[in-house]
Structures are given as structure tokens and as C-alpha cells.
Amino acid sequence: MPTQEELIPLSGWRRKLYIIIFEADTRSGRLFDLALIVSIVLSLLTVILESVASIRQQWGPQLKILDWLFTILFTLEYLLRLACVHKPLRYARSFFGVVDLLSILPLYLGLFIPESRFLADIRVLRLLRMFRILKLTRYMGEARELKRAMLASRRKIIVFLGTVVLLVIILGTLMYVIEGEANGFTSIPVGIYWAIVTLTTVGFGDITPKTPLGQALASLVMITGYGIIAVPTGIVTAEIARGASPTPTDKQSATRLCPHCFSEGHDWDARFCKHCGGTLPRPARGEVS
């Protein structure tokens, strides 16, 4: 919970900066976010093109300059985000705060480990902000519902995965005993690898049983695989149906972000955060469009 001092509303340049950077319901905020998305897409394109040998050979220096320009731009943006919130460290530890930091680190690390600069493609995660910018509130609600269902069914999924692990160990051992080293099953780990590939219906075909008994076991494993694939889907689907929540109303905004706890989903006319009680910045009259 924020302290009493943290609950003081933002004012002055910090409030204006916060509205531009964090609030997509204002004209200035929407323009900022759209410009940010264009920059992210262009920076991703720069990194992707630089990984192509023929393009890098011809345009390498120009692409590196562009990459540095985008990185410096994102660094300044990250620092501005930290400057306009009550608790910079709290934002730095949030999901988007970590993503923002990871998006600028690769190029700096590239000064010491050249190949690491291509990890800048992690910037694609920043495009998740499109859900807020485009006001896809319903999609945000569905994403939260899917996350809730996954967390609620985690114990069942862990039990299921544990059962699958035991099953592939048994099947791999059986195939090793049946086929033996003469048919490519040189060890139990190789048999387990075959069982995993076959049970998941991937079927690389690099190792195949040759004996009739081995082929019969493989057929049983492949048929079982189709049934096993459906189990996790059924578990999660049941949790979604059990915990279905009402669709968010038009009264809620996907873009109003609390500067204290960084929670979303506040009503358009809310003055205080419903999670921590902090004061929500309110755009000046005429700013919301």
C-alpha cells in the first residue's frame, strides 16, 4: 500500500508528462503512443534487416546508426516514465517496466557481446500497449480471464504433466527393451526422446521401430497422443466456464493507469484508485477525445 505522501496527486510538469505518456485517452497521449508504436515497429525492422547477411554487408553502418538512434530514444522515454511516477522503482519492477528496460539493454550489452544486440527484438513485447491505445477493453478483460483460468488450473495441469512424464519414461523403456540398439534405440534416454516425439504427435521420423511388436506399441502411443493433447484444453476450458465474469462495461477505461500501483480498469469518472486509494490524474477539460 502506498504511504500518505505517495497518495498526493501529481501536479505541474509531472502531471502533464504523466498524461502524455501513460494516458491514451487524450489527444497528446494518443499521438505519443502512436508515435511510439511506429518507432518500435521501425526498430524491429532495423534489427531484422541487420541479421540478413547481404543487407548487412551493404547497409550495415546505416542500420547500426538507426538502431542506436532508436535505442537512445527509448532510453529517454524510459527515463521520462520513471520521472513522472511517484515510485520509479515500483514501475521499474512492473511488467511493462521490465519490458521497457529489456528493450534498451541489448544494444548496450552489444558493446561487450556483439551478438546480444539482436535480442533487441524483445521490443515486440512493447506492442502489447496497442490493446490499451486502441481501447480494446474487451480484449483486456478476456486476457485477464484467460490468465485467471490458467492459474486456477495450474495444479491439475501439473498433475497431468507429471503423469505424462511417467508415461514417456515407461514407454521409452519398453521401446528400448523391444527394439534394442540394433534398431536405433541405443539407450533409455533415446527411447524416452522417441516416446515424447511420438506421444506429442510431432513424429520427426529420425528413429522408428522395426519389429512388429515395436510398431504395435508405436501405434498405441500415437493414438494415445491424440487423447492426451485434448486434456489440458479441457482443463482450462472448464475453468473458464466456471469463472466466467461479466463483460466490462463501457464505463470502464482500459487506459486509465494508477500512478501509485499501476493497476488498470478504472471507471472514466473515477478520482481514486479502487485498489490502493491513490489519486488518479484527471486530464484537463477538453483533453479527452
PDB file of C-alpha atoms in Angstrom:
ATOM      1  CA  MET A   1       0.000   0.000   0.000  1.00  0.00           C
ATOM      2  CA  PRO A   2       1.306   3.480  -0.804  1.00  0.00           C
ATOM      3  CA  THR A   3       2.138   5.863   2.020  1.00  0.00           C
ATOM      4  CA  GLN A   4       0.143   9.029   2.746  1.00  0.00           C
ATOM      5  CA  GLU A   5       2.813  11.057   0.956  1.00  0.00           C
ATOM      6  CA  GLU A   6       2.504   8.888  -2.140  1.00  0.00           C
ATOM      7  CA  LEU A   7      -1.259   9.463  -2.290  1.00  0.00           C
ATOM      8  CA  ILE A   8      -0.717  13.145  -3.063  1.00  0.00           C
ATOM      9  CA  PRO A   9      -1.873  13.727  -6.658  1.00  0.00           C
ATOM     10  CA  LEU A  10       0.633  14.552  -9.360  1.00  0.00           C
ATOM     11  CA  SER A  11       0.950  18.201 -10.236  1.00  0.00           C
ATOM     12  CA  GLY A  12       2.838  20.531 -12.528  1.00  0.00           C
ATOM     13  CA  TRP A  13       5.098  19.131 -15.233  1.00  0.00           C
ATOM     14  CA  ARG A  14       4.920  15.617 -13.777  1.00  0.00           C
ATOM     15  CA  ARG A  15       1.134  15.541 -14.195  1.00  0.00           C
ATOM     16  CA  LYS A  16       1.348  16.817 -17.774  1.00  0.00           C
ATOM     17  CA  LEU A  17       4.098  14.344 -18.600  1.00  0.00           C
ATOM     18  CA  TYR A  18       2.158  11.501 -16.972  1.00  0.00           C
ATOM     19  CA  ILE A  19      -0.963  12.262 -19.014  1.00  0.00           C
ATOM     20  CA  ILE A  20       1.026  12.332 -22.262  1.00  0.00           C
ATOM     21  CA  ILE A  21       2.991   9.141 -21.589  1.00  0.00           C
ATOM     22  CA  PHE A  22       0.539   6.949 -19.682  1.00  0.00           C
ATOM     23  CA  GLU A  23      -2.945   8.149 -20.676  1.00  0.00           C
ATOM     24  CA  ALA A  24      -4.070   7.148 -24.187  1.00  0.00           C
ATOM     25  CA  ASP A  25      -7.493   8.826 -23.816  1.00  0.00           C
ATOM     26  CA  THR A  26      -6.043  12.267 -24.552  1.00  0.00           C
ATOM     27  CA  ARG A  27      -5.050  13.668 -27.933  1.00  0.00           C
ATOM     28  CA  SER A  28      -1.464  14.224 -26.842  1.00  0.00           C
ATOM     29  CA  GLY A  29      -1.302  10.798 -25.203  1.00  0.00           C
ATOM     30  CA  ARG A  30      -2.697   9.062 -28.275  1.00  0.00           C
ATOM     31  CA  LEU A  31      -0.244  10.837 -30.569  1.00  0.00           C
ATOM     32  CA  PHE A  32       2.630   9.913 -28.246  1.00  0.00           C
ATOM     33  CA  ASP A  33       1.611   6.259 -28.140  1.00  0.00           C
ATOM     34  CA  LEU A  34       1.074   6.025 -31.894  1.00  0.00           C
ATOM     35  CA  ALA A  35       4.495   7.596 -32.494  1.00  0.00           C
ATOM     36  CA  LEU A  36       5.960   5.106 -30.015  1.00  0.00           C
ATOM     37  CA  ILE A  37       4.381   2.155 -31.829  1.00  0.00           C
ATOM     38  CA  VAL A  38       5.733   3.356 -35.179  1.00  0.00           C
ATOM     39  CA  SER A  39       9.195   3.701 -33.620  1.00  0.00           C
ATOM     40  CA  ILE A  40       9.009   0.193 -32.147  1.00  0.00           C
ATOM     41  CA  VAL A  41       7.978  -1.335 -35.484  1.00  0.00           C
ATOM     42  CA  LEU A  42      10.751   0.514 -37.336  1.00  0.00           C
ATOM     43  CA  SER A  43      13.333  -0.515 -34.742  1.00  0.00           C
ATOM     44  CA  LEU A  44      12.245  -4.162 -35.043  1.00  0.00           C
ATOM     45  CA  LEU A  45      12.520  -3.923 -38.821  1.00  0.00           C
ATOM     46  CA  THR A  46      16.021  -2.475 -38.430  1.00  0.00           C
ATOM     47  CA  VAL A  47      17.173  -5.376 -36.239  1.00  0.00           C
ATOM     48  CA  ILE A  48      15.593  -7.975 -38.543  1.00  0.00           C
ATOM     49  CA  LEU A  49      17.180  -6.500 -41.669  1.00  0.00           C
ATOM     50  CA  GLU A  50      20.565  -6.266 -39.975  1.00  0.00           C
ATOM     51  CA  SER A  51      20.503 -10.026 -39.359  1.00  0.00           C
ATOM     52  CA  VAL A  52      20.387 -10.691 -43.140  1.00  0.00           C
ATOM     53  CA  ALA A  53      23.997 -11.052 -44.327  1.00  0.00           C
ATOM     54  CA  SER A  54      23.515  -9.494 -47.778  1.00  0.00           C
ATOM     55  CA  ILE A  55      21.651  -6.471 -46.383  1.00  0.00           C
ATOM     56  CA  ARG A  56      24.109  -6.070 -43.511  1.00  0.00           C
ATOM     57  CA  GLN A  57      27.021  -6.087 -45.951  1.00  0.00           C
ATOM     58  CA  GLN A  58      25.506  -3.246 -47.986  1.00  0.00           C
ATOM     59  CA  TRP A  59      23.670  -1.188 -45.364  1.00  0.00           C
ATOM     60  CA  GLY A  60      25.335  -2.305 -42.106  1.00  0.00           C
ATOM     61  CA  PRO A  61      26.627   1.113 -40.917  1.00  0.00           C
ATOM     62  CA  GLN A  62      23.328   2.870 -41.676  1.00  0.00           C
ATOM     63  CA  LEU A  63      21.315   0.179 -39.861  1.00  0.00           C
ATOM     64  CA  LYS A  64      23.576   0.402 -36.817  1.00  0.00           C
ATOM     65  CA  ILE A  65      23.119   4.179 -36.696  1.00  0.00           C
ATOM     66  CA  LEU A  66      19.344   3.752 -36.850  1.00  0.00           C
ATOM     67  CA  ASP A  67      19.470   1.102 -34.147  1.00  0.00           C
ATOM     68  CA  TRP A  68      21.420   3.426 -31.857  1.00  0.00           C
ATOM     69  CA  LEU A  69      19.024   6.304 -32.551  1.00  0.00           C
ATOM     70  CA  PHE A  70      16.026   4.160 -31.617  1.00  0.00           C
ATOM     71  CA  THR A  71      17.804   2.864 -28.511  1.00  0.00           C
ATOM     72  CA  ILE A  72      18.653   6.385 -27.331  1.00  0.00           C
ATOM     73  CA  LEU A  73      15.047   7.429 -27.994  1.00  0.00           C
ATOM     74  CA  PHE A  74      13.677   4.503 -25.975  1.00  0.00           C
ATOM     75  CA  THR A  75      16.196   5.202 -23.194  1.00  0.00           C
ATOM     76  CA  LEU A  76      14.981   8.804 -22.888  1.00  0.00           C
ATOM     77  CA  GLU A  77      11.375   7.602 -22.912  1.00  0.00           C
ATOM     78  CA  TYR A  78      12.138   5.069 -20.156  1.00  0.00           C
ATOM     79  CA  LEU A  79      13.756   7.755 -18.002  1.00  0.00           C
ATOM     80  CA  LEU A  80      10.766  10.064 -18.539  1.00  0.00           C
ATOM     81  CA  ARG A  81       8.415   7.288 -17.437  1.00  0.00           C
ATOM     82  CA  LEU A  82      10.399   6.885 -14.231  1.00  0.00           C
ATOM     83  CA  ALA A  83      10.448  10.652 -13.674  1.00  0.00           C
ATOM     84  CA  CYS A  84       6.675  11.182 -13.765  1.00  0.00           C
ATOM     85  CA  VAL A  85       5.525   8.467 -11.322  1.00  0.00           C
ATOM     86  CA  HIS A  86       5.518   8.533  -7.524  1.00  0.00           C
ATOM     87  CA  LYS A  87       7.569   5.373  -7.121  1.00  0.00           C
ATOM     88  CA  PRO A  88      10.060   4.872 -10.001  1.00  0.00           C
ATOM     89  CA  LEU A  89      11.312   1.557  -8.611  1.00  0.00           C
ATOM     90  CA  ARG A  90       7.772   0.218  -8.413  1.00  0.00           C
ATOM     91  CA  TYR A  91       7.233   0.975 -12.081  1.00  0.00           C
ATOM     92  CA  ALA A  92      10.663  -0.465 -12.935  1.00  0.00           C
ATOM     93  CA  ARG A  93       9.590  -3.754 -11.305  1.00  0.00           C
ATOM     94  CA  SER A  94       6.216  -3.860 -13.078  1.00  0.00           C
ATOM     95  CA  PHE A  95       5.697  -5.946 -16.224  1.00  0.00           C
ATOM     96  CA  PHE A  96       5.869  -3.052 -18.671  1.00  0.00           C
ATOM     97  CA  GLY A  97       8.728  -1.501 -16.707  1.00  0.00           C
ATOM     98  CA  VAL A  98      10.805  -4.673 -17.085  1.00  0.00           C
ATOM     99  CA  VAL A  99       9.920  -4.919 -20.781  1.00  0.00           C
ATOM    100  CA  ASP A 100      10.895  -1.275 -21.327  1.00  0.00           C
ATOM    101  CA  LEU A 101      14.255  -1.889 -19.667  1.00  0.00           C
ATOM    102  CA  LEU A 102      14.939  -5.126 -21.545  1.00  0.00           C
ATOM    103  CA  SER A 103      14.180  -3.390 -24.838  1.00  0.00           C
ATOM    104  CA  ILE A 104      17.106  -0.994 -24.433  1.00  0.00           C
ATOM    105  CA  LEU A 105      19.686  -3.237 -22.749  1.00  0.00           C
ATOM    106  CA  PRO A 106      20.658  -5.477 -25.726  1.00  0.00           C
ATOM    107  CA  LEU A 107      22.384  -2.747 -27.719  1.00  0.00           C
ATOM    108  CA  TYR A 108      24.377  -1.581 -24.695  1.00  0.00           C
ATOM    109  CA  LEU A 109      25.338  -5.196 -23.973  1.00  0.00           C
ATOM    110  CA  GLY A 110      26.291  -5.465 -27.649  1.00  0.00           C
ATOM    111  CA  LEU A 111      29.292  -3.267 -26.885  1.00  0.00           C
ATOM    112  CA  PHE A 112      30.705  -6.241 -24.966  1.00  0.00           C
ATOM    113  CA  ILE A 113      28.852  -9.199 -26.561  1.00  0.00           C
ATOM    114  CA  PRO A 114      28.200  -8.268 -30.230  1.00  0.00           C
ATOM    115  CA  GLU A 115      25.603 -10.993 -30.895  1.00  0.00           C
ATOM    116  CA  SER A 116      23.418  -9.854 -27.989  1.00  0.00           C
ATOM    117  CA  ARG A 117      22.277  -6.747 -29.876  1.00  0.00           C
ATOM    118  CA  PHE A 118      19.908  -8.914 -31.907  1.00  0.00           C
ATOM    119  CA  LEU A 119      17.994  -9.612 -28.678  1.00  0.00           C
ATOM    120  CA  ALA A 120      16.535  -6.144 -29.173  1.00  0.00           C
ATOM    121  CA  ASP A 121      13.655  -7.952 -30.880  1.00  0.00           C
ATOM    122  CA  ILE A 122      12.205  -8.269 -27.387  1.00  0.00           C
ATOM    123  CA  ARG A 123      10.829  -4.800 -28.136  1.00  0.00           C
ATOM    124  CA  VAL A 124       7.968  -6.604 -29.840  1.00  0.00           C
ATOM    125  CA  LEU A 125       6.504  -7.113 -26.341  1.00  0.00           C
ATOM    126  CA  ARG A 126       6.064  -3.346 -26.105  1.00  0.00           C
ATOM    127  CA  LEU A 127       3.418  -3.647 -28.812  1.00  0.00           C
ATOM    128  CA  LEU A 128       1.143  -5.098 -26.124  1.00  0.00           C
ATOM    129  CA  ARG A 129       0.357  -1.462 -25.387  1.00  0.00           C
ATOM    130  CA  MET A 130      -1.707  -1.486 -28.580  1.00  0.00           C
ATOM    131  CA  PHE A 131      -4.511  -3.132 -26.576  1.00  0.00           C
ATOM    132  CA  ARG A 132      -4.685  -0.046 -24.382  1.00  0.00           C
ATOM    133  CA  ILE A 133      -4.109   2.513 -27.121  1.00  0.00           C
ATOM    134  CA  LEU A 134      -6.793   1.100 -29.413  1.00  0.00           C
ATOM    135  CA  LYS A 135      -9.201   0.916 -26.438  1.00  0.00           C
ATOM    136  CA  LEU A 136      -9.642  -2.847 -26.770  1.00  0.00           C
ATOM    137  CA  THR A 137     -11.060  -3.080 -23.266  1.00  0.00           C
ATOM    138  CA  ARG A 138     -12.949  -6.263 -24.005  1.00  0.00           C
ATOM    139  CA  TYR A 139      -9.774  -7.968 -25.165  1.00  0.00           C
ATOM    140  CA  MET A 140      -8.005  -6.886 -21.974  1.00  0.00           C
ATOM    141  CA  GLY A 141     -10.834  -8.427 -19.979  1.00  0.00           C
ATOM    142  CA  GLU A 142     -10.607 -11.678 -21.929  1.00  0.00           C
ATOM    143  CA  ALA A 143      -6.840 -11.776 -21.387  1.00  0.00           C
ATOM    144  CA  ARG A 144      -7.327 -11.391 -17.634  1.00  0.00           C
ATOM    145  CA  GLU A 145      -9.953 -14.152 -17.675  1.00  0.00           C
ATOM    146  CA  LEU A 146      -7.603 -16.500 -19.543  1.00  0.00           C
ATOM    147  CA  LYS A 147      -4.816 -15.723 -17.065  1.00  0.00           C
ATOM    148  CA  ARG A 148      -7.174 -16.445 -14.154  1.00  0.00           C
ATOM    149  CA  ALA A 149      -8.238 -19.761 -15.702  1.00  0.00           C
ATOM    150  CA  MET A 150      -4.615 -20.795 -16.267  1.00  0.00           C
ATOM    151  CA  LEU A 151      -3.682 -20.003 -12.674  1.00  0.00           C
ATOM    152  CA  ALA A 152      -6.778 -21.769 -11.313  1.00  0.00           C
ATOM    153  CA  SER A 153      -6.000 -24.935 -13.280  1.00  0.00           C
ATOM    154  CA  ARG A 154      -2.252 -24.974 -12.635  1.00  0.00           C
ATOM    155  CA  ARG A 155      -2.406 -27.829 -10.102  1.00  0.00           C
ATOM    156  CA  LYS A 156      -4.400 -30.041 -12.450  1.00  0.00           C
ATOM    157  CA  ILE A 157      -2.010 -29.248 -15.294  1.00  0.00           C
ATOM    158  CA  ILE A 158       0.997 -30.066 -13.078  1.00  0.00           C
ATOM    159  CA  VAL A 159      -0.555 -33.432 -12.179  1.00  0.00           C
ATOM    160  CA  PHE A 160      -1.267 -34.058 -15.862  1.00  0.00           C
ATOM    161  CA  LEU A 161       2.296 -33.190 -16.914  1.00  0.00           C
ATOM    162  CA  GLY A 162       3.667 -35.394 -14.134  1.00  0.00           C
ATOM    163  CA  THR A 163       1.582 -38.291 -15.435  1.00  0.00           C
ATOM    164  CA  VAL A 164       2.840 -37.677 -18.967  1.00  0.00           C
ATOM    165  CA  VAL A 165       6.462 -37.691 -17.738  1.00  0.00           C
ATOM    166  CA  LEU A 166       5.939 -41.057 -16.032  1.00  0.00           C
ATOM    167  CA  LEU A 167       4.225 -42.385 -19.149  1.00  0.00           C
ATOM    168  CA  VAL A 168       7.028 -41.425 -21.546  1.00  0.00           C
ATOM    169  CA  ILE A 169       9.618 -42.957 -19.197  1.00  0.00           C
ATOM    170  CA  ILE A 170       7.727 -46.247 -19.192  1.00  0.00           C
ATOM    171  CA  LEU A 171       7.117 -46.179 -22.960  1.00  0.00           C
ATOM    172  CA  GLY A 172      10.716 -45.227 -23.694  1.00  0.00           C
ATOM    173  CA  THR A 173      11.989 -48.064 -21.529  1.00  0.00           C
ATOM    174  CA  LEU A 174       9.625 -50.547 -23.190  1.00  0.00           C
ATOM    175  CA  MET A 175      10.724 -49.469 -26.666  1.00  0.00           C
ATOM    176  CA  TYR A 176      14.380 -49.797 -25.663  1.00  0.00           C
ATOM    177  CA  VAL A 177      13.739 -53.338 -24.442  1.00  0.00           C
ATOM    178  CA  ILE A 178      11.664 -54.289 -27.506  1.00  0.00           C
ATOM    179  CA  GLU A 179      13.775 -52.713 -30.269  1.00  0.00           C
ATOM    180  CA  GLY A 180      17.247 -52.605 -28.742  1.00  0.00           C
ATOM    181  CA  GLU A 181      20.392 -50.946 -30.024  1.00  0.00           C
ATOM    182  CA  ALA A 182      20.241 -52.743 -33.383  1.00  0.00           C
ATOM    183  CA  ASN A 183      17.201 -50.668 -34.415  1.00  0.00           C
ATOM    184  CA  GLY A 184      18.493 -47.281 -33.241  1.00  0.00           C
ATOM    185  CA  PHE A 185      17.231 -47.328 -29.650  1.00  0.00           C
ATOM    186  CA  THR A 186      20.716 -47.164 -28.161  1.00  0.00           C
ATOM    187  CA  SER A 187      19.661 -46.182 -24.637  1.00  0.00           C
ATOM    188  CA  ILE A 188      16.654 -45.487 -22.449  1.00  0.00           C
ATOM    189  CA  PRO A 189      17.032 -41.678 -22.886  1.00  0.00           C
ATOM    190  CA  VAL A 190      16.822 -42.217 -26.664  1.00  0.00           C
ATOM    191  CA  GLY A 191      13.682 -44.283 -26.094  1.00  0.00           C
ATOM    192  CA  ILE A 192      12.239 -41.522 -23.917  1.00  0.00           C
ATOM    193  CA  TYR A 193      13.015 -38.981 -26.663  1.00  0.00           C
ATOM    194  CA  TRP A 194      11.148 -41.183 -29.158  1.00  0.00           C
ATOM    195  CA  ALA A 195       8.200 -41.509 -26.750  1.00  0.00           C
ATOM    196  CA  ILE A 196       7.961 -37.722 -26.294  1.00  0.00           C
ATOM    197  CA  VAL A 197       8.130 -37.061 -30.038  1.00  0.00           C
ATOM    198  CA  THR A 198       5.545 -39.747 -30.777  1.00  0.00           C
ATOM    199  CA  LEU A 199       3.163 -39.007 -27.908  1.00  0.00           C
ATOM    200  CA  THR A 200       3.017 -35.325 -28.855  1.00  0.00           C
ATOM    201  CA  THR A 201       2.246 -36.366 -32.472  1.00  0.00           C
ATOM    202  CA  VAL A 202       5.303 -34.449 -33.760  1.00  0.00           C
ATOM    203  CA  GLY A 203       6.861 -37.523 -35.328  1.00  0.00           C
ATOM    204  CA  PHE A 204      10.282 -36.463 -36.615  1.00  0.00           C
ATOM    205  CA  GLY A 205      10.844 -39.954 -38.011  1.00  0.00           C
ATOM    206  CA  ASP A 206      14.559 -39.999 -37.182  1.00  0.00           C
ATOM    207  CA  ILE A 207      14.002 -43.100 -35.009  1.00  0.00           C
ATOM    208  CA  THR A 208      11.339 -45.651 -35.928  1.00  0.00           C
ATOM    209  CA  PRO A 209      10.569 -49.152 -34.610  1.00  0.00           C
ATOM    210  CA  LYS A 210      11.338 -52.059 -36.943  1.00  0.00           C
ATOM    211  CA  THR A 211       9.842 -55.055 -35.152  1.00  0.00           C
ATOM    212  CA  PRO A 212       6.111 -55.892 -35.287  1.00  0.00           C
ATOM    213  CA  LEU A 213       5.790 -55.566 -31.505  1.00  0.00           C
ATOM    214  CA  GLY A 214       7.547 -52.202 -31.544  1.00  0.00           C
ATOM    215  CA  GLN A 215       5.328 -50.961 -34.363  1.00  0.00           C
ATOM    216  CA  ALA A 216       2.227 -52.083 -32.457  1.00  0.00           C
ATOM    217  CA  LEU A 217       3.407 -50.174 -29.381  1.00  0.00           C
ATOM    218  CA  ALA A 218       4.139 -47.109 -31.539  1.00  0.00           C
ATOM    219  CA  SER A 219       0.613 -47.244 -32.989  1.00  0.00           C
ATOM    220  CA  LEU A 220      -0.848 -47.358 -29.479  1.00  0.00           C
ATOM    221  CA  VAL A 221       1.308 -44.406 -28.408  1.00  0.00           C
ATOM    222  CA  MET A 222       0.258 -42.327 -31.435  1.00  0.00           C
ATOM    223  CA  ILE A 223      -3.439 -42.972 -30.817  1.00  0.00           C
ATOM    224  CA  THR A 224      -2.993 -42.157 -27.121  1.00  0.00           C
ATOM    225  CA  GLY A 225      -1.264 -38.921 -28.103  1.00  0.00           C
ATOM    226  CA  TYR A 226      -4.417 -37.517 -29.697  1.00  0.00           C
ATOM    227  CA  GLY A 227      -6.353 -38.060 -26.489  1.00  0.00           C
ATOM    228  CA  ILE A 228      -3.623 -36.601 -24.299  1.00  0.00           C
ATOM    229  CA  ILE A 229      -3.451 -33.383 -26.342  1.00  0.00           C
ATOM    230  CA  ALA A 230      -7.092 -32.635 -25.529  1.00  0.00           C
ATOM    231  CA  VAL A 231      -6.683 -32.937 -21.740  1.00  0.00           C
ATOM    232  CA  PRO A 232      -5.053 -29.550 -20.959  1.00  0.00           C
ATOM    233  CA  THR A 233      -7.509 -27.810 -23.264  1.00  0.00           C
ATOM    234  CA  GLY A 234     -10.428 -29.363 -21.394  1.00  0.00           C
ATOM    235  CA  ILE A 235      -8.980 -28.399 -18.002  1.00  0.00           C
ATOM    236  CA  VAL A 236      -8.522 -24.744 -18.935  1.00  0.00           C
ATOM    237  CA  THR A 237     -11.877 -24.577 -20.755  1.00  0.00           C
ATOM    238  CA  ALA A 238     -13.676 -25.897 -17.675  1.00  0.00           C
ATOM    239  CA  GLU A 239     -12.051 -23.213 -15.502  1.00  0.00           C
ATOM    240  CA  ILE A 240     -13.013 -20.503 -17.992  1.00  0.00           C
ATOM    241  CA  ALA A 241     -16.641 -21.685 -17.987  1.00  0.00           C
ATOM    242  CA  ARG A 242     -16.683 -21.957 -14.196  1.00  0.00           C
ATOM    243  CA  GLY A 243     -15.319 -18.475 -13.575  1.00  0.00           C
ATOM    244  CA  ALA A 244     -16.875 -16.574 -16.464  1.00  0.00           C
ATOM    245  CA  SER A 245     -17.200 -12.943 -15.399  1.00  0.00           C
ATOM    246  CA  PRO A 246     -19.436 -10.246 -16.831  1.00  0.00           C
ATOM    247  CA  THR A 247     -18.082  -8.335 -19.793  1.00  0.00           C
ATOM    248  CA  PRO A 248     -16.529  -4.997 -18.784  1.00  0.00           C
ATOM    249  CA  THR A 249     -18.941  -2.141 -19.281  1.00  0.00           C
ATOM    250  CA  ASP A 250     -18.338   0.941 -21.386  1.00  0.00           C
ATOM    251  CA  LYS A 251     -17.966   2.824 -18.112  1.00  0.00           C
ATOM    252  CA  GLN A 252     -14.516   1.303 -17.669  1.00  0.00           C
ATOM    253  CA  SER A 253     -11.412   2.639 -19.365  1.00  0.00           C
ATOM    254  CA  ALA A 254      -8.535   0.379 -20.419  1.00  0.00           C
ATOM    255  CA  THR A 255      -6.136   3.310 -20.495  1.00  0.00           C
ATOM    256  CA  ARG A 256      -6.535   4.921 -17.077  1.00  0.00           C
ATOM    257  CA  LEU A 257      -3.454   3.822 -15.154  1.00  0.00           C
ATOM    258  CA  CYS A 258      -2.873   4.418 -11.433  1.00  0.00           C
ATOM    259  CA  PRO A 259       0.495   6.161 -10.920  1.00  0.00           C
ATOM    260  CA  HIS A 260       0.842   4.520  -7.492  1.00  0.00           C
ATOM    261  CA  CYS A 261       0.175   0.788  -8.061  1.00  0.00           C
ATOM    262  CA  PHE A 262      -0.097   0.807 -11.904  1.00  0.00           C
ATOM    263  CA  SER A 263      -3.441  -1.012 -11.910  1.00  0.00           C
ATOM    264  CA  GLU A 264      -5.890  -0.559 -14.796  1.00  0.00           C
ATOM    265  CA  GLY A 265      -9.630  -0.886 -15.435  1.00  0.00           C
ATOM    266  CA  HIS A 266     -10.777   2.249 -13.595  1.00  0.00           C
ATOM    267  CA  ASP A 267     -14.048   3.986 -14.422  1.00  0.00           C
ATOM    268  CA  TRP A 268     -13.931   7.031 -16.666  1.00  0.00           C
ATOM    269  CA  ASP A 269     -15.074   9.331 -13.853  1.00  0.00           C
ATOM    270  CA  ALA A 270     -13.052   7.691 -11.050  1.00  0.00           C
ATOM    271  CA  ARG A 271     -10.997  10.065  -8.926  1.00  0.00           C
ATOM    272  CA  PHE A 272      -9.262   7.460  -6.743  1.00  0.00           C
ATOM    273  CA  CYS A 273      -7.733   4.059  -7.454  1.00  0.00           C
ATOM    274  CA  LYS A 274     -10.036   1.208  -6.402  1.00  0.00           C
ATOM    275  CA  HIS A 275      -7.005  -0.929  -5.471  1.00  0.00           C
ATOM    276  CA  CYS A 276      -4.727   1.348  -3.433  1.00  0.00           C
ATOM    277  CA  GLY A 277      -6.807   4.515  -2.901  1.00  0.00           C
ATOM    278  CA  GLY A 278      -4.298   6.769  -4.652  1.00  0.00           C
ATOM    279  CA  THR A 279      -5.471   9.845  -6.529  1.00  0.00           C
ATOM    280  CA  LEU A 280      -5.878   9.321 -10.276  1.00  0.00           C
ATOM    281  CA  PRO A 281      -4.639  12.130 -12.569  1.00  0.00           C
ATOM    282  CA  ARG A 282      -7.552  13.752 -14.360  1.00  0.00           C
ATOM    283  CA  PRO A 283      -6.889  15.263 -17.799  1.00  0.00           C
ATOM    284  CA  ALA A 284      -7.650  18.928 -18.192  1.00  0.00           C
ATOM    285  CA  ARG A 285     -11.027  19.762 -19.685  1.00  0.00           C
ATOM    286  CA  GLY A 286     -11.058  19.236 -23.420  1.00  0.00           C
ATOM    287  CA  GLU A 287      -8.051  16.923 -23.444  1.00  0.00           C
ATOM    288  CA  VAL A 288     -10.057  13.701 -23.601  1.00  0.00           C
ATOM    289  CA  SER A 289     -11.215  12.790 -27.083  1.00  0.00           C
TER     290      SER A 289
END
